[in-house]
Short mmCIF file of N, CA and C in Angstrom, two decimals:
data_model
loop_
_atom_site.label_atom_id
_atom_site.label_comp_id
_atom_site.label_asym_id
_atom_site.label_seq_id
_atom_site.Cartn_x
_atom_site.Cartn_y
_atom_site.Cartn_z
N MET A 21 22.66 -7.66 14.37
CA MET A 21 21.39 -7.00 14.69
C MET A 21 20.56 -7.35 13.77
N ASN A 22 19.13 -7.49 14.17
CA ASN A 22 18.21 -8.03 13.48
C ASN A 22 17.10 -6.86 13.22
N ASN A 23 17.83 -6.14 11.97
CA ASN A 23 16.57 -5.24 11.68
C ASN A 23 15.40 -5.83 10.94
N VAL A 24 14.06 -5.21 11.37
CA VAL A 24 13.05 -5.63 11.00
C VAL A 24 12.57 -4.36 10.32
N THR A 25 11.71 -4.58 9.12
CA THR A 25 11.12 -3.61 8.39
C THR A 25 9.51 -3.65 8.39
N SER A 26 8.92 -2.86 8.70
CA SER A 26 7.38 -2.74 9.26
C SER A 26 6.56 -1.96 7.91
N ILE A 27 5.39 -2.43 7.32
CA ILE A 27 4.89 -1.81 6.02
C ILE A 27 3.23 -2.18 6.31
N MET A 28 2.53 -1.12 6.57
CA MET A 28 1.02 -1.31 6.65
C MET A 28 0.46 -0.93 5.05
N ILE A 29 -0.43 -1.70 4.63
CA ILE A 29 -1.24 -1.53 3.47
C ILE A 29 -2.48 -1.36 4.17
N VAL A 30 -3.10 0.02 3.70
CA VAL A 30 -4.41 0.28 4.47
C VAL A 30 -5.41 1.01 3.21
N GLY A 31 -6.68 0.48 3.47
CA GLY A 31 -7.66 0.95 2.34
C GLY A 31 -8.86 0.53 2.71
N VAL A 32 -9.92 0.11 1.48
CA VAL A 32 -11.15 0.23 1.88
C VAL A 32 -11.29 -1.34 0.94
N GLY A 33 -12.36 -1.98 1.87
CA GLY A 33 -12.78 -2.93 1.05
C GLY A 33 -13.33 -3.17 -0.36
N GLY A 34 -12.50 -3.97 -1.23
CA GLY A 34 -12.54 -3.69 -2.57
C GLY A 34 -11.63 -3.48 -3.78
N GLN A 35 -10.71 -2.56 -2.78
CA GLN A 35 -9.58 -1.98 -3.34
C GLN A 35 -8.33 -2.87 -3.85
N GLY A 36 -8.40 -4.18 -3.19
CA GLY A 36 -7.26 -4.98 -3.72
C GLY A 36 -6.07 -4.90 -2.64
N THR A 37 -6.15 -4.87 -1.67
CA THR A 37 -5.20 -4.68 -0.69
C THR A 37 -4.56 -5.85 -0.30
N LEU A 38 -5.42 -6.90 -0.20
CA LEU A 38 -5.14 -8.29 0.00
C LEU A 38 -4.27 -8.78 -0.94
N LEU A 39 -4.29 -8.69 -2.17
CA LEU A 39 -3.35 -8.99 -3.35
C LEU A 39 -1.90 -7.96 -3.06
N ALA A 40 -2.15 -7.02 -3.02
CA ALA A 40 -1.04 -6.28 -2.77
C ALA A 40 -0.15 -6.59 -1.60
N SER A 41 -0.81 -7.10 -0.66
CA SER A 41 0.26 -7.78 0.33
C SER A 41 0.72 -9.04 0.18
N ARG A 42 -0.15 -9.70 -0.56
CA ARG A 42 0.46 -10.88 -1.05
C ARG A 42 1.72 -10.85 -1.92
N ILE A 43 1.44 -9.97 -3.03
CA ILE A 43 2.64 -9.50 -3.60
C ILE A 43 3.73 -9.06 -3.23
N LEU A 44 3.80 -8.14 -2.22
CA LEU A 44 4.63 -7.67 -1.07
C LEU A 44 5.60 -8.84 -0.77
N GLY A 45 4.69 -9.72 0.12
CA GLY A 45 4.93 -10.74 1.08
C GLY A 45 5.81 -11.77 0.08
N ASN A 46 4.94 -12.41 -0.85
CA ASN A 46 5.48 -13.42 -1.54
C ASN A 46 7.08 -13.14 -1.93
N MET A 47 7.03 -11.84 -2.54
CA MET A 47 8.24 -11.11 -3.31
C MET A 47 9.41 -11.04 -1.99
N LEU A 48 9.11 -10.69 -0.92
CA LEU A 48 10.04 -10.70 0.20
C LEU A 48 10.39 -12.08 0.50
N VAL A 49 9.69 -13.04 0.66
CA VAL A 49 9.89 -14.47 1.05
C VAL A 49 10.80 -15.20 0.14
N GLY A 50 10.52 -14.74 -1.44
CA GLY A 50 11.67 -15.18 -2.25
C GLY A 50 12.76 -14.43 -2.38
N GLN A 51 13.17 -13.53 -1.54
CA GLN A 51 14.24 -12.90 -1.34
C GLN A 51 14.98 -13.27 -0.03
N GLY A 52 14.52 -14.24 0.54
CA GLY A 52 15.21 -15.25 1.64
C GLY A 52 14.76 -14.17 3.11
N TYR A 53 13.91 -13.44 2.94
CA TYR A 53 13.47 -12.95 4.49
C TYR A 53 12.26 -13.74 5.00
N ASP A 54 12.49 -13.83 6.30
CA ASP A 54 11.61 -13.96 7.30
C ASP A 54 10.35 -13.03 7.08
N VAL A 55 9.24 -13.48 6.91
CA VAL A 55 8.10 -12.53 6.62
C VAL A 55 6.96 -13.05 7.78
N LYS A 56 6.15 -11.69 8.29
CA LYS A 56 5.25 -12.18 8.79
C LYS A 56 4.22 -11.12 8.21
N VAL A 57 2.61 -11.50 8.08
CA VAL A 57 1.86 -10.87 7.42
C VAL A 57 0.33 -11.20 8.38
N SER A 58 -0.14 -10.05 8.53
CA SER A 58 -1.57 -10.40 9.28
C SER A 58 -2.64 -9.19 8.79
N GLU A 59 -3.50 -9.58 8.61
CA GLU A 59 -4.82 -8.81 7.91
C GLU A 59 -5.83 -9.04 8.92
N VAL A 60 -6.46 -7.45 8.77
CA VAL A 60 -7.47 -7.30 9.84
C VAL A 60 -8.53 -6.49 8.80
N HIS A 61 -9.70 -7.23 8.92
CA HIS A 61 -10.64 -6.95 7.90
C HIS A 61 -11.90 -6.26 8.90
N GLY A 62 -12.17 -5.08 8.62
CA GLY A 62 -13.30 -4.28 9.22
C GLY A 62 -14.52 -3.90 8.30
N MET A 63 -15.45 -4.93 8.33
CA MET A 63 -16.63 -5.12 7.36
C MET A 63 -16.11 -4.52 5.79
N SER A 64 -15.26 -5.31 5.54
CA SER A 64 -14.11 -4.89 4.33
C SER A 64 -15.19 -5.24 3.20
N GLN A 65 -16.43 -6.06 3.14
CA GLN A 65 -17.35 -6.16 2.17
C GLN A 65 -18.32 -5.20 2.04
N ARG A 66 -18.30 -4.46 2.84
CA ARG A 66 -19.37 -3.22 3.00
C ARG A 66 -18.61 -2.12 2.78
N GLY A 67 -17.29 -2.00 2.16
CA GLY A 67 -16.77 -0.70 1.92
C GLY A 67 -16.08 -0.46 3.16
N GLY A 68 -15.85 -1.16 4.34
CA GLY A 68 -15.07 -0.72 5.60
C GLY A 68 -13.26 -0.80 5.38
N SER A 69 -12.70 -0.67 6.40
CA SER A 69 -11.46 -0.38 6.41
C SER A 69 -10.82 -1.92 6.39
N VAL A 70 -9.82 -1.90 5.66
CA VAL A 70 -8.70 -2.89 5.89
C VAL A 70 -7.39 -2.81 6.04
N VAL A 71 -6.80 -3.66 6.70
CA VAL A 71 -5.56 -3.06 7.07
C VAL A 71 -4.62 -4.28 7.01
N THR A 72 -3.60 -4.44 6.45
CA THR A 72 -2.31 -5.63 6.70
C THR A 72 -1.37 -4.90 7.01
N TYR A 73 -0.66 -5.89 7.63
CA TYR A 73 0.83 -5.82 8.22
C TYR A 73 1.56 -6.62 7.79
N VAL A 74 2.62 -5.98 7.21
CA VAL A 74 3.82 -6.64 6.73
C VAL A 74 5.09 -6.38 7.43
N LYS A 75 5.64 -7.72 8.27
CA LYS A 75 7.11 -7.27 8.61
C LYS A 75 8.01 -8.06 8.17
N TYR A 76 8.96 -7.69 7.73
CA TYR A 76 10.30 -8.70 7.14
C TYR A 76 11.79 -8.44 7.68
N GLY A 77 12.63 -9.30 7.73
CA GLY A 77 13.92 -9.17 8.51
C GLY A 77 14.61 -10.62 8.64
N LYS A 78 15.57 -10.72 9.45
CA LYS A 78 16.28 -11.91 9.32
C LYS A 78 15.64 -12.97 10.30
N LYS A 79 14.81 -12.46 10.95
CA LYS A 79 13.85 -13.12 11.91
C LYS A 79 12.67 -12.09 12.57
N VAL A 80 11.50 -12.39 12.32
CA VAL A 80 10.55 -11.77 12.77
C VAL A 80 9.53 -12.58 13.52
N TYR A 81 9.66 -11.73 14.96
CA TYR A 81 8.82 -12.70 15.75
C TYR A 81 7.31 -12.09 16.01
N SER A 82 6.88 -11.21 15.48
CA SER A 82 5.21 -10.72 15.71
C SER A 82 4.88 -9.94 14.50
N PRO A 83 3.58 -10.43 13.94
CA PRO A 83 3.42 -9.62 12.59
C PRO A 83 2.50 -7.94 13.21
N ILE A 84 2.63 -7.92 14.45
CA ILE A 84 1.48 -6.75 14.80
C ILE A 84 2.39 -5.45 14.71
N ILE A 85 1.99 -4.30 14.48
CA ILE A 85 2.94 -3.34 14.10
C ILE A 85 1.92 -2.07 15.03
N GLU A 86 2.72 -1.82 15.87
CA GLU A 86 2.15 -0.66 17.33
C GLU A 86 1.79 0.66 16.21
N LYS A 87 1.37 1.63 17.23
CA LYS A 87 1.63 2.95 16.86
C LYS A 87 3.17 3.65 16.90
N GLY A 88 3.34 4.03 15.93
CA GLY A 88 4.88 4.73 15.61
C GLY A 88 5.84 3.87 15.41
N GLU A 89 5.65 2.69 14.86
CA GLU A 89 6.47 1.66 14.22
C GLU A 89 6.71 1.40 13.25
N ALA A 90 5.69 1.82 12.36
CA ALA A 90 5.64 1.77 10.68
C ALA A 90 6.79 2.14 9.99
N ASP A 91 7.54 1.46 9.07
CA ASP A 91 8.59 2.47 8.14
C ASP A 91 8.15 3.11 7.08
N ILE A 92 6.79 2.29 6.44
CA ILE A 92 6.33 2.65 5.34
C ILE A 92 4.80 2.61 5.72
N ILE A 93 3.84 3.17 5.17
CA ILE A 93 2.14 2.89 5.04
C ILE A 93 1.84 3.36 3.46
N ILE A 94 1.12 2.44 3.04
CA ILE A 94 0.76 2.47 1.63
C ILE A 94 -0.76 2.60 1.84
N SER A 95 -1.15 3.83 1.61
CA SER A 95 -2.67 4.02 1.44
C SER A 95 -3.38 4.13 0.58
N PHE A 96 -4.41 3.35 0.56
CA PHE A 96 -5.08 3.24 -1.20
C PHE A 96 -6.30 4.36 -1.16
N GLU A 97 -6.43 5.09 -0.23
CA GLU A 97 -7.46 5.87 -0.07
C GLU A 97 -7.19 7.15 0.82
N LEU A 98 -7.64 8.15 0.42
CA LEU A 98 -7.33 9.38 1.35
C LEU A 98 -7.39 9.57 2.89
N CYS A 99 -8.89 9.09 3.38
CA CYS A 99 -9.23 8.97 4.55
C CYS A 99 -8.31 8.21 5.32
N GLU A 100 -8.35 6.94 4.60
CA GLU A 100 -7.45 5.57 5.49
C GLU A 100 -5.98 6.18 5.77
N ALA A 101 -5.63 7.06 4.90
CA ALA A 101 -4.16 7.35 5.40
C ALA A 101 -4.41 8.34 6.79
N ALA A 102 -5.45 9.22 6.76
CA ALA A 102 -5.34 10.16 7.79
C ALA A 102 -5.75 9.08 9.23
N ARG A 103 -6.75 8.04 8.96
CA ARG A 103 -7.07 7.12 9.95
C ARG A 103 -5.63 6.32 10.62
N TRP A 104 -4.80 6.07 9.85
CA TRP A 104 -3.64 5.41 10.24
C TRP A 104 -2.34 5.86 10.32
N VAL A 105 -2.12 7.44 10.18
CA VAL A 105 -0.69 7.85 10.15
C VAL A 105 -0.43 7.90 11.53
N SER A 106 -0.99 7.97 12.65
CA SER A 106 -0.47 7.57 13.79
C SER A 106 0.48 6.09 13.97
N TYR A 107 0.44 5.44 12.82
CA TYR A 107 1.33 4.43 13.08
C TYR A 107 2.80 4.42 12.49
N LEU A 108 2.99 5.46 11.90
CA LEU A 108 3.98 5.71 10.70
C LEU A 108 4.97 6.22 12.17
N LYS A 109 6.47 5.51 12.04
CA LYS A 109 7.39 6.15 12.85
C LYS A 109 7.87 7.73 12.28
N LYS A 110 8.59 8.24 13.02
CA LYS A 110 9.50 9.25 12.68
C LYS A 110 10.03 9.10 11.75
N GLY A 111 10.31 9.98 10.66
CA GLY A 111 11.40 9.40 9.36
C GLY A 111 10.54 8.62 8.48
N GLY A 112 9.59 7.74 8.80
CA GLY A 112 8.78 6.86 7.90
C GLY A 112 8.21 7.62 6.53
N LYS A 113 7.64 6.83 5.58
CA LYS A 113 7.21 7.14 4.34
C LYS A 113 5.75 6.96 4.35
N LEU A 114 4.93 7.86 3.82
CA LEU A 114 3.39 7.29 3.82
C LEU A 114 2.95 7.67 2.23
N ILE A 115 2.80 6.61 1.55
CA ILE A 115 2.51 6.45 -0.03
C ILE A 115 0.60 6.58 -0.09
N VAL A 116 0.33 7.23 -0.41
CA VAL A 116 -1.22 7.87 -0.60
C VAL A 116 -1.67 7.83 -1.85
N ASN A 117 -2.57 7.04 -1.99
CA ASN A 117 -3.30 7.36 -3.52
C ASN A 117 -4.38 8.47 -3.02
N THR A 118 -4.65 9.26 -4.27
CA THR A 118 -5.60 10.49 -3.63
C THR A 118 -6.82 10.12 -3.89
N GLN A 119 -7.34 8.95 -4.17
CA GLN A 119 -8.56 8.73 -4.56
C GLN A 119 -9.42 8.82 -3.03
N LYS A 120 -10.83 9.38 -3.47
CA LYS A 120 -11.40 9.44 -2.10
C LYS A 120 -12.61 8.42 -2.50
N ILE A 121 -13.19 8.10 -1.44
CA ILE A 121 -14.34 6.91 -1.30
C ILE A 121 -15.12 7.51 -0.13
N ALA A 122 -16.36 7.70 -0.09
CA ALA A 122 -16.92 8.00 0.99
C ALA A 122 -17.47 7.30 2.05
N PRO A 123 -17.04 7.29 2.98
CA PRO A 123 -17.53 6.55 4.06
C PRO A 123 -18.89 6.22 4.41
N MET A 124 -19.56 5.53 4.86
CA MET A 124 -20.93 5.50 5.22
C MET A 124 -21.63 6.81 5.85
N PRO A 125 -20.88 7.47 6.84
CA PRO A 125 -21.31 8.70 7.50
C PRO A 125 -21.45 9.80 6.42
N VAL A 126 -20.30 9.66 5.47
CA VAL A 126 -20.52 10.74 4.56
C VAL A 126 -21.75 10.72 3.43
N ILE A 127 -21.89 9.36 2.90
CA ILE A 127 -22.97 8.94 2.16
C ILE A 127 -24.49 9.34 2.84
N THR A 128 -24.44 9.21 3.89
CA THR A 128 -25.78 9.32 4.73
C THR A 128 -26.03 10.54 5.02
N GLY A 129 -24.90 11.52 4.87
CA GLY A 129 -25.14 12.87 5.06
C GLY A 129 -24.66 13.40 6.55
N ALA A 130 -24.30 12.10 7.57
CA ALA A 130 -24.02 12.36 8.71
C ALA A 130 -22.74 13.33 9.12
N ALA A 131 -21.87 13.01 7.97
CA ALA A 131 -20.53 13.75 7.96
C ALA A 131 -19.84 14.37 6.88
N LYS A 132 -19.09 15.31 6.72
CA LYS A 132 -18.43 15.76 5.54
C LYS A 132 -17.29 14.86 5.38
N TYR A 133 -17.14 14.67 3.98
CA TYR A 133 -15.36 14.32 3.84
C TYR A 133 -14.63 15.33 3.78
N PRO A 134 -13.50 14.90 4.75
CA PRO A 134 -12.53 15.98 5.12
C PRO A 134 -11.84 16.37 4.03
N GLU A 135 -11.55 17.78 4.11
CA GLU A 135 -10.53 18.51 3.05
C GLU A 135 -9.27 18.92 3.66
N ASN A 136 -8.66 19.15 2.19
CA ASN A 136 -7.03 19.28 2.45
C ASN A 136 -6.24 17.98 3.31
N VAL A 137 -6.82 17.01 2.96
CA VAL A 137 -6.26 15.68 3.70
C VAL A 137 -4.72 15.50 3.52
N VAL A 138 -4.05 15.72 2.33
CA VAL A 138 -2.79 15.74 1.89
C VAL A 138 -1.87 16.57 2.89
N HIS A 139 -2.31 17.89 2.48
CA HIS A 139 -1.76 18.94 3.23
C HIS A 139 -1.77 18.99 4.92
N ASN A 140 -3.16 18.42 5.39
CA ASN A 140 -2.70 18.06 6.70
C ASN A 140 -1.98 16.86 7.34
N LEU A 141 -1.70 15.91 6.49
CA LEU A 141 -0.75 14.65 6.78
C LEU A 141 0.79 15.39 6.72
N LYS A 142 0.85 16.32 5.76
CA LYS A 142 2.32 16.57 5.78
C LYS A 142 2.31 17.62 7.05
N ALA A 143 1.57 18.46 7.39
CA ALA A 143 1.59 19.04 8.67
C ALA A 143 2.05 18.35 9.92
N THR A 144 1.77 17.14 9.93
CA THR A 144 2.04 16.28 11.19
C THR A 144 3.39 16.06 10.89
N GLY A 145 4.51 16.26 9.64
CA GLY A 145 5.81 16.16 9.73
C GLY A 145 6.19 14.84 8.99
N CYS A 146 5.35 14.23 8.86
CA CYS A 146 5.62 12.85 8.31
C CYS A 146 6.02 12.86 6.56
N HIS A 147 6.76 12.28 6.19
CA HIS A 147 7.01 12.15 4.56
C HIS A 147 5.98 11.71 3.73
N VAL A 148 5.25 12.22 3.04
CA VAL A 148 4.10 12.02 2.68
C VAL A 148 4.26 12.09 0.92
N ILE A 149 4.05 11.12 0.23
CA ILE A 149 4.29 10.61 -1.35
C ILE A 149 2.86 10.60 -1.68
N ALA A 150 1.99 11.40 -2.44
CA ALA A 150 0.80 11.23 -2.58
C ALA A 150 0.80 11.23 -4.39
N LEU A 151 0.00 10.18 -4.70
CA LEU A 151 -0.17 10.04 -6.34
C LEU A 151 -1.55 9.64 -6.69
N ASP A 152 -1.97 10.12 -7.86
CA ASP A 152 -3.26 9.41 -8.46
C ASP A 152 -3.33 8.04 -8.97
N ALA A 153 -3.36 6.92 -8.28
CA ALA A 153 -3.18 5.87 -8.74
C ALA A 153 -4.16 5.23 -9.63
N LEU A 154 -5.27 5.98 -9.23
CA LEU A 154 -6.41 5.32 -9.94
C LEU A 154 -6.43 5.65 -11.29
N SER A 155 -6.03 7.10 -11.59
CA SER A 155 -5.74 7.27 -13.13
C SER A 155 -4.91 6.52 -13.83
N LEU A 156 -3.77 6.22 -12.99
CA LEU A 156 -2.86 5.36 -13.60
C LEU A 156 -3.51 4.07 -14.19
N ALA A 157 -3.90 3.52 -13.11
CA ALA A 157 -4.64 2.20 -13.27
C ALA A 157 -5.71 2.37 -14.67
N GLU A 158 -6.50 3.26 -14.76
CA GLU A 158 -7.42 3.26 -15.64
C GLU A 158 -6.83 3.37 -16.94
N GLN A 159 -5.37 4.04 -16.91
CA GLN A 159 -4.65 4.38 -18.03
C GLN A 159 -4.15 2.96 -18.54
N ALA A 160 -3.93 2.24 -17.65
CA ALA A 160 -3.22 0.66 -17.86
C ALA A 160 -4.59 -0.09 -18.56
N GLY A 161 -5.67 0.09 -18.03
CA GLY A 161 -6.70 -0.76 -18.77
C GLY A 161 -7.77 -0.86 -17.84
N THR A 162 -7.52 -0.83 -16.12
CA THR A 162 -8.64 -1.17 -15.45
C THR A 162 -8.36 -0.37 -14.12
N ALA A 163 -9.65 -0.10 -13.72
CA ALA A 163 -9.27 0.78 -12.23
C ALA A 163 -8.76 -0.32 -11.13
N LYS A 164 -9.14 -1.42 -11.65
CA LYS A 164 -8.85 -2.57 -10.77
C LYS A 164 -7.31 -2.96 -10.41
N ALA A 165 -6.78 -2.37 -11.19
CA ALA A 165 -5.47 -2.49 -11.17
C ALA A 165 -4.51 -1.37 -10.25
N THR A 166 -5.24 -0.39 -9.47
CA THR A 166 -4.85 0.36 -8.56
C THR A 166 -4.01 0.11 -7.60
N ASN A 167 -4.29 -1.47 -6.91
CA ASN A 167 -3.41 -2.13 -6.07
C ASN A 167 -1.64 -2.15 -6.86
N VAL A 168 -1.82 -2.30 -8.29
CA VAL A 168 -0.64 -2.70 -8.50
C VAL A 168 0.17 -1.61 -8.73
N VAL A 169 -0.68 -0.47 -9.27
CA VAL A 169 0.36 0.67 -9.63
C VAL A 169 0.84 1.26 -8.10
N LEU A 170 0.36 0.93 -6.98
CA LEU A 170 0.85 1.33 -5.72
C LEU A 170 2.00 0.66 -5.15
N MET A 171 1.90 -0.84 -6.01
CA MET A 171 3.29 -1.78 -5.33
C MET A 171 4.37 -1.28 -6.41
N GLY A 172 3.89 -0.56 -7.88
CA GLY A 172 4.96 0.11 -8.63
C GLY A 172 5.59 1.33 -7.72
N ALA A 173 5.01 1.95 -7.28
CA ALA A 173 5.27 3.10 -6.31
C ALA A 173 6.13 2.82 -5.37
N ILE A 174 5.51 1.68 -4.55
CA ILE A 174 6.24 1.42 -3.00
C ILE A 174 7.73 0.72 -3.65
N SER A 175 7.78 0.19 -4.80
CA SER A 175 8.96 -0.54 -5.39
C SER A 175 10.28 0.43 -5.55
N THR A 176 10.02 1.48 -5.76
CA THR A 176 11.15 2.61 -6.12
C THR A 176 11.47 2.93 -4.56
N LYS A 177 10.78 2.74 -3.43
CA LYS A 177 11.47 3.05 -2.16
C LYS A 177 12.00 1.79 -1.41
N MET A 178 12.11 0.66 -2.22
CA MET A 178 12.88 -0.52 -2.03
C MET A 178 13.88 -0.85 -2.53
N SER A 179 14.75 -1.67 -2.17
CA SER A 179 16.02 -2.12 -2.76
C SER A 179 16.02 -3.17 -3.78
N PHE A 180 14.83 -3.46 -4.27
CA PHE A 180 14.72 -4.85 -5.00
C PHE A 180 14.60 -4.68 -6.49
N ASP A 181 15.14 -5.49 -7.37
CA ASP A 181 15.64 -5.27 -8.71
C ASP A 181 13.81 -5.53 -9.20
N GLU A 182 13.28 -4.56 -10.01
CA GLU A 182 12.00 -4.73 -10.48
C GLU A 182 11.85 -5.72 -11.44
N THR A 183 12.58 -6.62 -11.61
CA THR A 183 12.14 -7.93 -12.44
C THR A 183 11.78 -9.23 -11.32
N ILE A 184 12.14 -8.98 -10.03
CA ILE A 184 11.58 -9.65 -9.04
C ILE A 184 10.43 -9.26 -8.63
N TRP A 185 9.90 -8.31 -8.70
CA TRP A 185 8.70 -7.69 -8.63
C TRP A 185 7.70 -8.06 -9.73
N GLU A 186 8.21 -7.94 -10.76
CA GLU A 186 7.36 -8.55 -12.15
C GLU A 186 7.26 -10.04 -12.14
N GLN A 187 8.34 -10.61 -11.65
CA GLN A 187 8.00 -12.36 -11.53
C GLN A 187 7.06 -12.62 -10.41
N THR A 188 6.87 -11.83 -9.59
CA THR A 188 5.80 -11.98 -8.10
C THR A 188 4.43 -11.75 -8.68
N ILE A 189 4.42 -10.80 -9.32
CA ILE A 189 3.10 -10.29 -10.09
C ILE A 189 2.52 -11.27 -10.97
N ALA A 190 3.52 -11.84 -11.89
CA ALA A 190 3.17 -12.73 -12.68
C ALA A 190 2.41 -14.12 -12.14
N GLU A 191 3.36 -14.55 -10.66
CA GLU A 191 2.74 -15.73 -9.85
C GLU A 191 1.50 -15.28 -9.50
N LEU A 192 1.12 -14.55 -8.99
CA LEU A 192 -0.09 -14.30 -8.23
C LEU A 192 -1.16 -13.61 -9.31
N VAL A 193 -1.10 -13.23 -10.49
CA VAL A 193 -2.14 -12.47 -11.05
C VAL A 193 -2.62 -13.36 -12.11
N PRO A 194 -4.12 -13.71 -12.49
CA PRO A 194 -4.17 -14.76 -13.65
C PRO A 194 -3.75 -14.31 -14.84
N ALA A 195 -3.46 -15.09 -15.59
CA ALA A 195 -2.49 -14.70 -17.14
C ALA A 195 -3.55 -13.66 -17.76
N LYS A 196 -4.82 -13.80 -17.97
CA LYS A 196 -5.77 -13.44 -18.69
C LYS A 196 -5.49 -11.66 -18.44
N PHE A 197 -4.91 -11.34 -17.13
CA PHE A 197 -5.09 -9.91 -16.46
C PHE A 197 -3.28 -9.82 -16.36
N LEU A 198 -2.79 -10.12 -16.78
CA LEU A 198 -1.24 -10.13 -16.42
C LEU A 198 -0.86 -8.72 -17.16
N ASP A 199 -0.82 -8.61 -18.59
CA ASP A 199 -0.53 -7.54 -18.97
C ASP A 199 -0.92 -6.48 -18.58
N ILE A 200 -2.13 -6.12 -18.14
CA ILE A 200 -2.59 -4.84 -17.78
C ILE A 200 -1.84 -4.93 -16.36
N ASN A 201 -1.75 -5.91 -15.55
CA ASN A 201 -1.16 -5.57 -14.17
C ASN A 201 0.26 -5.14 -14.08
N LEU A 202 1.27 -5.72 -15.25
CA LEU A 202 2.35 -5.36 -15.46
C LEU A 202 2.72 -3.78 -16.14
N LYS A 203 1.55 -3.43 -16.68
CA LYS A 203 1.61 -2.46 -17.35
C LYS A 203 1.17 -1.09 -15.92
N ALA A 204 0.42 -1.66 -15.08
CA ALA A 204 0.26 -0.72 -14.09
C ALA A 204 1.16 -0.41 -13.22
N TYR A 205 1.77 -1.55 -12.73
CA TYR A 205 3.13 -1.81 -12.27
C TYR A 205 4.18 -0.75 -12.50
N ARG A 206 4.61 -1.00 -14.09
CA ARG A 206 5.47 -0.14 -14.69
C ARG A 206 5.08 1.46 -14.65
N LEU A 207 3.81 1.92 -14.62
CA LEU A 207 3.24 3.44 -14.72
C LEU A 207 3.71 3.79 -13.20
N GLY A 208 3.37 3.04 -12.25
CA GLY A 208 3.52 3.14 -10.64
C GLY A 208 5.17 3.40 -10.49
N ARG A 209 5.85 2.79 -11.27
CA ARG A 209 7.44 2.73 -10.96
C ARG A 209 7.75 4.39 -11.38
N MET A 210 7.09 4.26 -12.69
CA MET A 210 7.63 5.50 -13.48
C MET A 210 7.01 6.96 -13.22
N LEU A 211 6.08 6.90 -12.43
CA LEU A 211 5.11 8.20 -12.14
C LEU A 211 6.14 9.08 -11.36
N LYS A 212 6.42 10.48 -11.33
CA LYS A 212 7.04 11.31 -10.75
C LYS A 212 6.01 11.75 -9.70
N VAL A 213 5.97 11.28 -8.71
CA VAL A 213 5.24 11.39 -7.39
C VAL A 213 5.53 12.64 -6.68
N GLU A 214 4.47 13.37 -6.14
CA GLU A 214 4.48 14.63 -5.27
C GLU A 214 5.15 14.17 -3.93
N GLU A 215 6.12 14.99 -3.33
CA GLU A 215 6.79 14.55 -2.30
C GLU A 215 6.84 15.80 -1.79
#
């Protein structure tokens, strides 16, 4: 049987979702999996939505993830979690950074940022893991490492040795930022997340 695992990484342009998908994808390739990655950029350089599909298994035929198919969704921002939760399969996990980034309609006053997003996500019946990855990244040394904190969080939900994750981060992150990113990754792993 060819079991394929489907992971979506969703966020806002500038949050480092693409580096996160590269870390995840490269780590999985290093473990011998067939991996397909597809990125969708929606005005990402202007704070728009960015979505990456990562599928892995013995053989993967398409990188696309349809609604109700994702085993795991990692959301870098609250509203993005609400936007993409319909792609999560029954019994799947939704890892949510509780950071709020106001979309353009909220900035212009045309709309209000939704309230109680985590509560509403849980009310859909999905398994929600909410964490303040931004604060942990700042604790590590820079808010830019929020993406790597989230990689640390997801690593606890996957069965790969933490040293493999750290080796992959070392391969992809410039040497001058490596210590901060490894600290961010370890903080993500150690966090007692709200489930």
